[in-house]
mmCIF file of C-alpha atoms in Angstrom:
data_model
loop_
_atom_site.group_PDB
_atom_site.id
_atom_site.type_symbol
_atom_site.label_atom_id
_atom_site.label_comp_id
_atom_site.label_asym_id
_atom_site.label_seq_id
_atom_site.Cartn_x
_atom_site.Cartn_y
_atom_site.Cartn_z
ATOM 1 C CA MET A 1 78.870 121.652 115.396
ATOM 2 C CA THR A 2 77.087 124.728 116.589
ATOM 3 C CA THR A 3 78.508 126.525 119.602
ATOM 4 C CA SER A 4 77.440 129.617 121.450
ATOM 5 C CA SER A 5 81.038 130.814 121.601
ATOM 6 C CA SER A 6 84.477 130.092 120.213
ATOM 7 C CA ARG A 7 85.051 127.803 123.181
ATOM 8 C CA PRO A 8 83.055 124.569 122.868
ATOM 9 C CA ARG A 9 81.951 122.509 125.849
ATOM 10 C CA ILE A 10 84.528 119.737 126.105
ATOM 11 C CA ALA A 11 84.312 116.212 127.450
ATOM 12 C CA ILE A 12 87.602 114.494 128.225
ATOM 13 C CA VAL A 13 87.114 110.721 128.252
ATOM 14 C CA GLY A 14 89.973 109.240 130.254
ATOM 15 C CA TYR A 15 92.061 110.822 133.026
ATOM 16 C CA GLY A 16 95.501 109.328 132.717
ATOM 17 C CA SER A 17 98.654 111.368 132.219
ATOM 18 C CA GLN A 18 97.513 113.014 128.981
ATOM 19 C CA GLY A 19 93.854 113.294 129.996
ATOM 20 C CA ARG A 20 94.662 115.089 133.226
ATOM 21 C CA ALA A 21 97.116 117.475 131.567
ATOM 22 C CA HIS A 22 94.716 118.343 128.761
ATOM 23 C CA ALA A 23 91.825 118.860 131.148
ATOM 24 C CA LEU A 24 93.745 121.119 133.536
ATOM 25 C CA ASN A 25 95.256 123.191 130.731
ATOM 26 C CA LEU A 26 91.925 123.592 128.954
ATOM 27 C CA ARG A 27 90.195 124.661 132.166
ATOM 28 C CA ASP A 28 92.931 127.193 132.883
ATOM 29 C CA SER A 29 92.446 128.483 129.332
ATOM 30 C CA GLY A 30 88.798 129.183 130.081
ATOM 31 C CA PHE A 31 87.072 126.123 128.626
ATOM 32 C CA ASP A 32 84.118 124.326 130.174
ATOM 33 C CA VAL A 33 85.523 120.819 130.781
ATOM 34 C CA THR A 34 83.732 117.706 132.025
ATOM 35 C CA ILE A 35 85.496 114.395 132.655
ATOM 36 C CA GLY A 36 83.956 111.109 131.534
ATOM 37 C CA LEU A 37 85.009 108.135 133.691
ATOM 38 C CA ARG A 38 83.694 104.838 134.955
ATOM 39 C CA PRO A 39 82.304 105.326 138.468
ATOM 40 C CA GLY A 40 84.369 104.200 141.412
ATOM 41 C CA GLY A 41 87.799 104.093 139.842
ATOM 42 C CA PRO A 42 90.987 105.768 141.088
ATOM 43 C CA THR A 43 90.965 108.269 138.242
ATOM 44 C CA GLU A 44 87.481 109.419 139.280
ATOM 45 C CA ILE A 45 88.834 110.246 142.743
ATOM 46 C CA LYS A 46 91.767 112.107 141.223
ATOM 47 C CA ALA A 47 89.586 114.108 138.808
ATOM 48 C CA LYS A 48 87.179 115.114 141.567
ATOM 49 C CA ALA A 49 90.105 116.117 143.782
ATOM 50 C CA ASP A 50 91.255 118.359 140.935
ATOM 51 C CA GLY A 51 87.864 120.065 141.056
ATOM 52 C CA PHE A 52 86.288 118.684 137.896
ATOM 53 C CA THR A 53 82.729 117.639 137.305
ATOM 54 C CA VAL A 54 82.900 113.889 136.684
ATOM 55 C CA LYS A 55 80.157 111.999 134.880
ATOM 56 C CA THR A 56 79.857 108.593 133.323
ATOM 57 C CA PRO A 57 81.397 108.518 129.840
ATOM 58 C CA ALA A 58 77.927 108.372 128.262
ATOM 59 C CA GLU A 59 76.670 111.387 130.222
ATOM 60 C CA ALA A 60 79.818 113.416 129.570
ATOM 61 C CA VAL A 61 79.745 112.685 125.848
ATOM 62 C CA ALA A 62 76.049 113.572 125.533
ATOM 63 C CA GLY A 63 76.563 117.045 126.958
ATOM 64 C CA ALA A 64 79.641 117.980 124.940
ATOM 65 C CA GLU A 65 80.291 119.790 121.705
ATOM 66 C CA LEU A 66 83.821 118.407 121.529
ATOM 67 C CA VAL A 67 84.735 114.933 122.793
ATOM 68 C CA ALA A 68 88.421 114.145 123.364
ATOM 69 C CA VAL A 69 89.151 110.415 123.488
ATOM 70 C CA LEU A 70 92.204 110.021 125.722
ATOM 71 C CA THR A 71 92.048 106.352 126.684
ATOM 72 C CA PRO A 72 94.494 103.625 125.586
ATOM 73 C CA ASP A 73 94.390 102.583 121.935
ATOM 74 C CA MET A 74 93.093 99.083 122.532
ATOM 75 C CA VAL A 75 89.937 100.120 124.402
ATOM 76 C CA GLN A 76 88.908 102.918 122.101
ATOM 77 C CA ALA A 77 87.040 100.895 119.451
ATOM 78 C CA GLN A 78 84.628 99.345 121.941
ATOM 79 C CA LEU A 79 84.333 102.653 123.786
ATOM 80 C CA TYR A 80 83.325 104.353 120.546
ATOM 81 C CA THR A 81 80.798 101.658 119.606
ATOM 82 C CA ASP A 82 79.210 101.260 123.035
ATOM 83 C CA VAL A 83 79.369 104.783 124.439
ATOM 84 C CA ILE A 84 80.441 107.532 122.105
ATOM 85 C CA GLU A 85 78.532 106.849 118.892
ATOM 86 C CA PRO A 86 75.133 106.386 120.598
ATOM 87 C CA ASN A 87 75.520 109.516 122.740
ATOM 88 C CA ILE A 88 77.603 112.131 120.936
ATOM 89 C CA ALA A 89 75.549 115.058 119.639
ATOM 90 C CA GLN A 90 74.768 115.478 115.979
ATOM 91 C CA GLY A 91 77.484 117.606 114.354
ATOM 92 C CA ALA A 92 79.863 117.484 117.334
ATOM 93 C CA CYS A 93 83.633 117.246 117.062
ATOM 94 C CA LEU A 94 85.434 114.009 117.904
ATOM 95 C CA LEU A 95 89.099 114.422 118.840
ATOM 96 C CA PHE A 96 91.901 111.873 119.211
ATOM 97 C CA ALA A 97 95.490 112.231 120.444
ATOM 98 C CA HIS A 98 96.689 109.336 118.266
ATOM 99 C CA GLY A 99 95.330 108.209 114.908
ATOM 100 C CA PHE A 100 95.719 104.438 115.365
ATOM 101 C CA ASN A 101 92.081 103.373 115.529
ATOM 102 C CA VAL A 102 90.787 105.660 112.819
ATOM 103 C CA HIS A 103 93.701 105.049 110.473
ATOM 104 C CA TYR A 104 93.493 101.256 110.796
ATOM 105 C CA GLY A 105 89.719 101.127 110.500
ATOM 106 C CA GLN A 106 88.905 100.065 114.050
ATOM 107 C CA ILE A 107 86.722 103.175 114.402
ATOM 108 C CA THR A 108 84.584 104.496 111.562
ATOM 109 C CA PRO A 109 83.294 107.854 112.803
ATOM 110 C CA ARG A 110 79.716 108.834 112.143
ATOM 111 C CA ALA A 111 79.375 110.851 108.959
ATOM 112 C CA ASP A 112 77.908 113.927 110.692
ATOM 113 C CA LEU A 113 80.913 114.439 112.984
ATOM 114 C CA ASP A 114 84.014 116.558 112.609
ATOM 115 C CA VAL A 115 86.973 114.291 113.379
ATOM 116 C CA VAL A 116 90.350 115.753 114.314
ATOM 117 C CA LEU A 117 93.624 114.880 115.998
ATOM 118 C CA VAL A 118 95.801 116.887 118.383
ATOM 119 C CA ALA A 119 98.979 115.157 119.574
ATOM 120 C CA PRO A 120 101.447 116.901 121.899
ATOM 121 C CA LYS A 121 105.000 115.694 121.381
ATOM 122 C CA GLY A 122 105.617 114.917 125.034
ATOM 123 C CA PRO A 123 104.201 113.059 128.071
ATOM 124 C CA GLY A 124 101.250 114.510 129.926
ATOM 125 C CA ALA A 125 103.199 115.792 132.926
ATOM 126 C CA LEU A 126 105.478 117.773 130.622
ATOM 127 C CA VAL A 127 102.440 119.152 128.755
ATOM 128 C CA ARG A 128 101.105 120.433 132.069
ATOM 129 C CA ARG A 129 104.413 121.761 133.400
ATOM 130 C CA GLU A 130 105.254 123.692 130.242
ATOM 131 C CA TYR A 131 101.781 125.218 130.167
ATOM 132 C CA GLU A 132 102.057 126.355 133.785
ATOM 133 C CA ILE A 133 105.295 128.241 133.151
ATOM 134 C CA GLY A 134 103.869 129.973 130.092
ATOM 135 C CA ARG A 135 105.349 127.785 127.403
ATOM 136 C CA GLY A 136 103.976 124.795 125.541
ATOM 137 C CA VAL A 137 104.942 121.396 124.203
ATOM 138 C CA PRO A 138 105.034 121.310 120.375
ATOM 139 C CA SER A 139 102.037 119.547 118.885
ATOM 140 C CA VAL A 140 100.828 118.163 115.604
ATOM 141 C CA TYR A 141 97.213 118.316 114.459
ATOM 142 C CA ALA A 142 95.159 116.780 111.683
ATOM 143 C CA VAL A 143 91.681 116.745 110.203
ATOM 144 C CA TYR A 144 90.138 113.436 109.155
ATOM 145 C CA GLN A 145 86.557 114.521 108.611
ATOM 146 C CA ASP A 146 85.341 118.078 108.132
ATOM 147 C CA LYS A 147 81.548 118.078 108.180
ATOM 148 C CA SER A 148 81.114 121.630 109.494
ATOM 149 C CA GLY A 149 83.833 123.305 107.451
ATOM 150 C CA LYS A 150 85.388 124.394 110.749
ATOM 151 C CA ALA A 151 87.142 121.206 111.854
ATOM 152 C CA GLU A 152 90.624 122.623 111.443
ATOM 153 C CA GLN A 153 89.722 125.620 113.576
ATOM 154 C CA PHE A 154 88.362 123.367 116.286
ATOM 155 C CA ALA A 155 91.625 121.408 116.283
ATOM 156 C CA LEU A 156 93.665 124.594 116.517
ATOM 157 C CA THR A 157 91.404 125.962 119.267
ATOM 158 C CA TYR A 158 91.912 122.797 121.305
ATOM 159 C CA CYS A 159 95.630 122.831 120.538
ATOM 160 C CA GLY A 160 95.806 126.395 121.786
ATOM 161 C CA GLY A 161 93.870 125.476 124.915
ATOM 162 C CA ILE A 162 96.431 122.868 125.988
ATOM 163 C CA GLY A 163 99.359 125.158 125.143
ATOM 164 C CA GLY A 164 100.433 123.411 121.955
ATOM 165 C CA ALA A 165 99.834 126.417 119.758
ATOM 166 C CA ARG A 166 102.411 128.413 121.726
ATOM 167 C CA GLN A 167 104.915 126.432 119.683
ATOM 168 C CA ASN A 168 104.250 126.342 115.953
ATOM 169 C CA ALA A 169 101.727 123.508 115.624
ATOM 170 C CA ILE A 170 102.441 121.343 112.577
ATOM 171 C CA LYS A 171 99.605 120.188 110.361
ATOM 172 C CA THR A 172 99.753 116.492 109.524
ATOM 173 C CA THR A 173 97.365 113.679 108.617
ATOM 174 C CA PHE A 174 96.019 110.734 110.605
ATOM 175 C CA LYS A 175 98.101 108.463 108.369
ATOM 176 C CA GLU A 176 101.357 110.389 108.840
ATOM 177 C CA GLU A 177 100.951 110.844 112.591
ATOM 178 C CA THR A 178 100.110 107.202 113.171
ATOM 179 C CA GLU A 179 102.761 105.660 110.953
ATOM 180 C CA THR A 180 105.642 107.924 111.976
ATOM 181 C CA ASP A 181 104.744 107.638 115.655
ATOM 182 C CA LEU A 182 104.739 103.835 115.538
ATOM 183 C CA PHE A 183 107.962 103.767 113.540
ATOM 184 C CA GLY A 184 109.765 106.060 115.981
ATOM 185 C CA GLU A 185 108.706 103.926 118.935
ATOM 186 C CA GLN A 186 109.619 100.620 117.341
ATOM 187 C CA ALA A 187 112.787 101.370 115.385
ATOM 188 C CA VAL A 188 114.485 104.090 117.442
ATOM 189 C CA LEU A 189 113.021 105.356 120.703
ATOM 190 C CA CYS A 190 111.859 102.221 122.496
ATOM 191 C CA GLY A 191 112.583 99.068 120.509
ATOM 192 C CA GLY A 192 115.815 100.141 118.863
ATOM 193 C CA ALA A 193 117.274 101.936 121.888
ATOM 194 C CA THR A 194 116.458 99.109 124.311
ATOM 195 C CA LYS A 195 117.999 96.420 122.132
ATOM 196 C CA LEU A 196 121.091 98.546 121.449
ATOM 197 C CA VAL A 197 121.678 99.140 125.161
ATOM 198 C CA GLN A 198 121.135 95.478 126.077
ATOM 199 C CA ALA A 199 123.431 94.243 123.290
ATOM 200 C CA GLY A 200 126.171 96.692 124.270
ATOM 201 C CA TRP A 201 125.991 95.679 127.938
ATOM 202 C CA GLU A 202 126.017 91.971 127.045
ATOM 203 C CA THR A 203 129.042 92.447 124.787
ATOM 204 C CA LEU A 204 131.099 94.057 127.561
ATOM 205 C CA VAL A 205 130.019 91.613 130.286
ATOM 206 C CA GLU A 206 130.660 88.596 128.059
ATOM 207 C CA ALA A 207 134.160 89.981 127.416
ATOM 208 C CA GLY A 208 134.847 89.948 131.168
ATOM 209 C CA TYR A 209 134.163 93.552 132.153
ATOM 210 C CA GLN A 210 132.289 94.368 135.355
ATOM 211 C CA PRO A 211 128.511 94.570 134.832
ATOM 212 C CA GLU A 212 128.426 97.805 136.857
ATOM 213 C CA VAL A 213 130.978 99.508 134.618
ATOM 214 C CA ALA A 214 129.180 98.201 131.543
ATOM 215 C CA TYR A 215 125.910 99.646 132.897
ATOM 216 C CA TYR A 216 127.415 103.099 133.245
ATOM 217 C CA GLU A 217 128.895 103.045 129.757
ATOM 218 C CA CYS A 218 125.949 101.571 127.848
ATOM 219 C CA LEU A 219 122.849 102.793 129.708
ATOM 220 C CA HIS A 220 123.520 105.435 132.371
ATOM 221 C CA GLU A 221 125.539 107.773 130.175
ATOM 222 C CA LEU A 222 123.039 107.546 127.338
ATOM 223 C CA LYS A 223 121.073 110.314 129.076
ATOM 224 C CA LEU A 224 123.982 112.711 128.618
ATOM 225 C CA ILE A 225 123.917 112.207 124.852
ATOM 226 C CA VAL A 226 120.136 112.259 124.573
ATOM 227 C CA ASP A 227 120.025 115.555 126.476
ATOM 228 C CA LEU A 228 122.482 117.043 123.984
ATOM 229 C CA PHE A 229 120.386 115.756 121.087
ATOM 230 C CA TYR A 230 117.295 117.256 122.722
ATOM 231 C CA GLU A 231 118.913 120.646 123.258
ATOM 232 C CA GLY A 232 120.625 121.112 119.920
ATOM 233 C CA GLY A 233 120.644 118.018 117.754
ATOM 234 C CA ILE A 234 123.682 116.116 116.565
ATOM 235 C CA THR A 235 125.543 119.422 116.192
ATOM 236 C CA ARG A 236 125.379 120.065 119.947
ATOM 237 C CA MET A 237 126.583 116.551 120.703
ATOM 238 C CA HIS A 238 129.699 117.138 118.610
ATOM 239 C CA GLU A 239 130.287 120.417 120.453
ATOM 240 C CA PHE A 240 130.392 118.716 123.863
ATOM 241 C CA ILE A 241 132.034 115.328 123.371
ATOM 242 C CA SER A 242 135.783 114.775 123.054
ATOM 243 C CA GLU A 243 137.566 114.507 119.734
ATOM 244 C CA THR A 244 138.359 110.896 120.602
ATOM 245 C CA ALA A 245 134.652 110.212 121.075
ATOM 246 C CA GLN A 246 133.846 112.018 117.855
ATOM 247 C CA TYR A 247 136.394 110.062 115.826
ATOM 248 C CA GLY A 248 135.242 106.768 117.323
ATOM 249 C CA ALA A 249 131.605 107.608 116.642
ATOM 250 C CA LEU A 250 132.245 108.647 113.065
ATOM 251 C CA THR A 251 134.372 105.642 112.188
ATOM 252 C CA ARG A 252 132.738 102.864 114.251
ATOM 253 C CA GLY A 253 129.117 104.011 114.375
ATOM 254 C CA PRO A 254 128.578 102.631 110.832
ATOM 255 C CA TYR A 255 129.751 99.209 112.067
ATOM 256 C CA ILE A 256 126.589 99.087 114.216
ATOM 257 C CA VAL A 257 124.017 100.949 112.156
ATOM 258 C CA ASP A 258 124.690 100.026 108.558
ATOM 259 C CA GLU A 259 122.716 99.348 105.392
ATOM 260 C CA HIS A 260 121.388 96.121 106.898
ATOM 261 C CA THR A 261 120.038 98.088 109.878
ATOM 262 C CA LYS A 262 118.372 100.550 107.550
ATOM 263 C CA ALA A 263 116.887 97.689 105.505
ATOM 264 C CA GLN A 264 115.418 96.284 108.723
ATOM 265 C CA MET A 265 114.017 99.720 109.548
ATOM 266 C CA LYS A 266 112.355 99.780 106.144
ATOM 267 C CA LYS A 267 110.824 96.390 106.966
ATOM 268 C CA VAL A 268 109.471 97.816 110.216
ATOM 269 C CA LEU A 269 107.986 100.752 108.307
ATOM 270 C CA THR A 270 106.445 98.503 105.650
ATOM 271 C CA GLU A 271 104.720 96.417 108.312
ATOM 272 C CA ILE A 272 103.309 99.605 109.822
ATOM 273 C CA GLN A 273 102.187 100.947 106.441
ATOM 274 C CA ASP A 274 100.515 97.739 105.237
ATOM 275 C CA GLY A 275 98.767 97.121 108.566
ATOM 276 C CA THR A 276 100.722 93.997 109.540
ATOM 277 C CA PHE A 277 101.773 95.430 112.901
ATOM 278 C CA ALA A 278 98.280 96.739 113.687
ATOM 279 C CA ARG A 279 96.663 93.393 112.871
ATOM 280 C CA GLN A 280 99.188 91.536 115.030
ATOM 281 C CA TRP A 281 98.768 93.883 117.983
ATOM 282 C CA ILE A 282 94.961 93.885 117.792
ATOM 283 C CA ALA A 283 94.911 90.069 117.590
ATOM 284 C CA GLU A 284 97.369 89.796 120.493
ATOM 285 C CA TYR A 285 95.259 92.079 122.670
ATOM 286 C CA LYS A 286 92.046 90.238 121.869
ATOM 287 C CA ALA A 287 93.712 86.896 122.664
ATOM 288 C CA GLY A 288 94.652 88.042 126.156
ATOM 289 C CA ASN A 289 98.184 89.417 125.642
ATOM 290 C CA ALA A 290 100.047 86.209 126.622
ATOM 291 C CA ASN A 291 102.901 86.764 124.146
ATOM 292 C CA TYR A 292 103.124 90.464 124.955
ATOM 293 C CA LYS A 293 103.290 89.776 128.686
ATOM 294 C CA ALA A 294 105.975 87.128 128.220
ATOM 295 C CA MET A 295 108.147 89.367 126.045
ATOM 296 C CA LYS A 296 107.745 92.290 128.426
ATOM 297 C CA GLN A 297 108.677 90.125 131.405
ATOM 298 C CA ALA A 298 111.809 88.961 129.585
ATOM 299 C CA ASP A 299 112.807 92.614 129.164
ATOM 300 C CA LEU A 300 112.179 93.280 132.857
ATOM 301 C CA ASP A 301 114.182 90.191 133.813
ATOM 302 C CA HIS A 302 117.231 91.095 131.711
ATOM 303 C CA PRO A 303 120.293 91.083 134.022
ATOM 304 C CA ILE A 304 121.074 94.715 133.209
ATOM 305 C CA GLU A 305 117.983 95.583 135.245
ATOM 306 C CA ALA A 306 119.322 93.983 138.419
ATOM 307 C CA THR A 307 122.629 95.787 137.963
ATOM 308 C CA GLY A 308 120.885 99.071 137.347
ATOM 309 C CA LYS A 309 118.593 98.742 140.338
ATOM 310 C CA LYS A 310 121.600 98.262 142.619
ATOM 311 C CA LEU A 311 123.514 101.205 141.171
ATOM 312 C CA ARG A 312 120.541 103.573 141.080
ATOM 313 C CA ALA A 313 119.930 102.969 144.794
ATOM 314 C CA ALA A 314 123.089 104.996 145.430
ATOM 315 C CA MET A 315 122.061 107.846 143.134
ATOM 316 C CA ALA A 316 120.340 110.119 145.626
ATOM 317 C CA TRP A 317 119.504 112.709 143.005
ATOM 318 C CA LEU A 318 117.123 110.290 141.272
ATOM 319 C CA SER A 319 114.736 110.308 144.244
ATOM 320 C CA THR A 320 114.621 114.086 144.386
ATOM 321 C CA ALA A 321 114.709 114.944 140.684
ATOM 322 C CA PRO A 322 111.489 115.897 138.830
ATOM 323 C CA GLN A 323 109.914 112.760 137.407
ATOM 324 C CA PRO A 324 107.309 113.876 134.819
ATOM 325 C CA ALA A 325 109.324 113.538 131.627
ATOM 326 C CA THR A 326 110.301 109.977 132.479
ATOM 327 C CA GLN A 327 106.884 108.662 133.408
ATOM 328 C CA PRO A 328 105.844 105.900 130.961
ATOM 329 C CA ALA A 329 103.688 106.936 128.129
ATOM 330 C CA SER A 330 103.916 106.687 125.658
ATOM 331 C CA ALA A 331 105.752 106.588 124.711
ATOM 332 C CA THR A 332 105.220 109.961 122.599
ATOM 333 C CA ALA A 333 105.792 108.148 121.405
ATOM 334 C CA ALA A 334 106.581 110.867 123.248
ATOM 335 C CA ASN A 335 103.877 110.151 122.372
ATOM 336 C CA THR A 336 103.505 107.101 123.357
ATOM 337 C CA ALA A 337 100.793 108.761 124.424
ATOM 338 C CA ALA A 338 98.425 109.422 124.372
ATOM 339 C CA LYS A 339 99.197 105.801 124.072
ATOM 340 C CA THR A 340 100.961 103.702 126.716
ATOM 341 C CA GLU A 341 100.902 106.418 129.342
ATOM 342 C CA GLN A 342 97.106 106.800 129.271
ATOM 343 C CA ALA A 343 95.019 105.103 131.912
ATOM 344 C CA ALA A 344 91.737 103.492 130.930
ATOM 345 C CA ALA A 345 88.614 105.514 131.408
#
């Protein structure tokens, strides 16, 4: 990719949570940013209100030296085939925020392109907020294809533009980013945590305890522990919980998460590594998502949700507290970014 300066012209395709944060941060860092969106959609109105030049995805891609694909995973393959590949300039840089499609062979980038990844470890609203106050959300970056010999520098330049380089950016690979991100979401952050909370609540309610009290103990107070983890790891948790809680955790925690649990985690990882999960998810999406929708609805209909809705209505601070870090993403999956939180272009 040839550029007239160290700051390439950038097209952001997609304007969801991550897309908007990246675009605003890059513009504030002095980059020339154009947004590529389908005409007439709500994200087009939002991008124009933010003062951006908005073009069709094909037009935005054609005029860019770096194209950032910030749409949901499941629409990216067709977007690449129909719009990006026919229009992206020879020798340009193609950037992703999640390696799913490249790693699992849904997208085979043109041989003349630099192909990189920059993935902030946080939802888009947090990426924007941290940038605005002079900090940055930690990011990982990777190079998949280095045609120009400068692909890594382009990734780091972009990472710096969104604020990620203010924290020591970690170099990774498309394989490592994709597989660890999926594992974290499935085994711990989303799948594991949800099932643990639901099972704990069910156990107490089935034993005759009030569902409201069970909600506080198994879901509501989880935030207190997660905040301690976030601030200082397991060490900080031990500093702030009682000795009774510590002893109970140390002696009974292994009842819940034992060698069988770890074996199941290894199964989850194997199915990510060998492509089983990706094939299932791609097939599910192509078939219309009937199973996915049914499973999601079952989660939403779990009785803990009705209990929580009633209790949260009395928590006035929830309606006035900042919301960005809890907006769905992805999950980056914090990151589920760049994944679930992204709106379609």
